[in-house]
Amino acid sequence: MSSSGRSWTVDGIAHALPHSELRATFMREITFTDVHDVPAVLDRWVTFIETFEADRERVEDLRTAVRGSGHLPSSYRAGLIDLSAEELRSAAGGDSRGRGAA
C-alpha cells in the first residue's frame, strides 16, 4: 500500500491529512465505501499523503517567496499540490489587499 514503507492505519491516514476538511472527507469516504473497495480508497489517500509530504519543501519555499515579494516566482510550476497566490498570501499572514490578517 505504501511506497514509503510506513505502516498505515485508518487513524494514521486521518491524522496525516493536513486539514480538518480533508480528514472529514476521508472519514466519510471510508465509512460509506463498500468493504470490497476499501483497499483502493486507502491506497488513493496514502498516495495523496505521500505526494503532499514529498512536496512540502516546495510549498514552504513558495510561501517564503510570497511572504518576501508578494507574488509567486516566475519559475513556479503547478503540481498536484497546487496553491494559488491568494492561498500563499493567506498562509504567509496577509490578505489579498496586502494588509495583515485581522
Short mmCIF file of C-alpha atoms in Angstrom, two decimals:
data_model
loop_
_atom_site.label_atom_id
_atom_site.label_comp_id
_atom_site.label_asym_id
_atom_site.label_seq_id
_atom_site.Cartn_x
_atom_site.Cartn_y
_atom_site.Cartn_z
CA MET A 1 0.00 0.00 0.00
CA SER A 2 2.83 2.42 0.71
CA SER A 3 5.95 3.25 -1.21
CA SER A 4 7.47 4.79 1.94
CA GLY A 5 7.40 1.51 3.84
CA ARG A 6 5.37 3.17 6.58
CA SER A 7 2.64 1.04 8.14
CA TRP A 8 -0.69 2.83 7.67
CA THR A 9 -3.92 2.56 9.65
CA VAL A 10 -7.20 4.39 9.08
CA ASP A 11 -6.43 6.54 12.11
CA GLY A 12 -2.87 7.17 10.87
CA ILE A 13 -4.15 8.30 7.49
CA ALA A 14 -6.69 10.64 9.10
CA HIS A 15 -4.03 12.20 11.33
CA ALA A 16 -1.58 12.63 8.45
CA LEU A 17 -4.04 14.68 6.41
CA PRO A 18 -3.06 18.36 6.59
CA HIS A 19 -6.52 19.87 7.04
CA SER A 20 -9.61 19.02 9.07
CA GLU A 21 -11.81 19.21 5.97
CA LEU A 22 -9.67 16.56 4.26
CA ARG A 23 -9.88 14.37 7.36
CA ALA A 24 -13.68 14.65 7.36
CA THR A 25 -13.83 13.84 3.65
CA PHE A 26 -11.58 10.82 4.14
CA MET A 27 -13.65 9.55 7.08
CA ARG A 28 -16.92 9.96 5.14
CA GLU A 29 -15.47 8.20 2.13
CA ILE A 30 -14.04 5.29 4.09
CA THR A 31 -17.24 4.92 6.13
CA PHE A 32 -19.57 4.77 3.13
CA THR A 33 -17.38 2.69 0.79
CA ASP A 34 -18.25 -0.92 0.07
CA VAL A 35 -15.82 -3.12 2.02
CA HIS A 36 -14.53 -4.66 -1.21
CA ASP A 37 -13.46 -1.21 -2.43
CA VAL A 38 -11.82 -0.07 0.83
CA PRO A 39 -8.25 -1.11 -0.13
CA ALA A 40 -8.36 1.05 -3.28
CA VAL A 41 -9.69 4.02 -1.32
CA LEU A 42 -6.98 3.62 1.31
CA ASP A 43 -4.29 3.36 -1.38
CA ARG A 44 -5.52 6.57 -3.02
CA TRP A 45 -5.42 8.51 0.26
CA VAL A 46 -1.97 7.15 1.21
CA THR A 47 -0.67 8.19 -2.22
CA PHE A 48 -2.13 11.67 -1.69
CA ILE A 49 -0.39 12.00 1.71
CA GLU A 50 2.94 10.74 0.39
CA THR A 51 2.78 13.15 -2.56
CA PHE A 52 1.83 16.02 -0.26
CA GLU A 53 4.70 15.24 2.11
CA ALA A 54 7.17 14.95 -0.77
CA ASP A 55 6.06 18.40 -1.99
CA ARG A 56 6.11 20.05 1.45
CA GLU A 57 9.52 21.70 0.96
CA ARG A 58 8.42 23.17 -2.40
CA VAL A 59 5.26 24.58 -0.80
CA GLU A 60 7.25 26.10 2.06
CA ASP A 61 9.67 27.68 -0.45
CA LEU A 62 6.69 29.17 -2.30
CA ARG A 63 5.25 30.57 0.94
CA THR A 64 8.60 32.16 1.75
CA ALA A 65 8.80 33.71 -1.72
CA VAL A 66 5.29 35.14 -1.47
CA ARG A 67 5.93 36.39 2.05
CA GLY A 68 9.02 38.23 0.78
CA SER A 69 7.86 39.61 -2.55
CA GLY A 70 4.07 39.34 -2.56
CA HIS A 71 3.98 37.17 -5.69
CA LEU A 72 4.89 33.73 -6.96
CA PRO A 73 8.35 33.32 -8.51
CA SER A 74 8.46 33.23 -12.30
CA SER A 75 9.82 29.69 -12.08
CA TYR A 76 6.66 28.45 -10.31
CA ARG A 77 5.10 25.38 -11.93
CA ALA A 78 1.85 23.89 -10.67
CA GLY A 79 1.90 20.37 -9.31
CA LEU A 80 -0.50 18.04 -7.55
CA ILE A 81 -0.45 20.34 -4.55
CA ASP A 82 -1.30 23.49 -6.48
CA LEU A 83 -1.58 26.66 -4.44
CA SER A 84 -2.90 29.95 -5.73
CA ALA A 85 -1.16 33.22 -4.98
CA GLU A 86 -4.12 34.09 -2.74
CA GLU A 87 -3.69 30.89 -0.70
CA LEU A 88 0.02 31.56 -0.31
CA ARG A 89 -0.59 35.17 0.77
CA SER A 90 -3.11 33.97 3.32
CA ALA A 91 -0.70 31.33 4.64
CA ALA A 92 2.03 33.97 4.80
CA GLY A 93 -0.14 36.08 7.10
CA GLY A 94 -1.54 38.72 4.75
CA ASP A 95 -4.71 39.16 2.78
CA SER A 96 -5.07 39.93 -0.93
CA ARG A 97 -5.01 43.69 -0.26
CA GLY A 98 -1.55 43.50 1.30
CA ARG A 99 -2.73 44.12 4.88
CA GLY A 100 -2.08 41.86 7.79
CA ALA A 101 -4.69 39.33 8.86
CA ALA A 102 -7.36 40.69 11.20
#
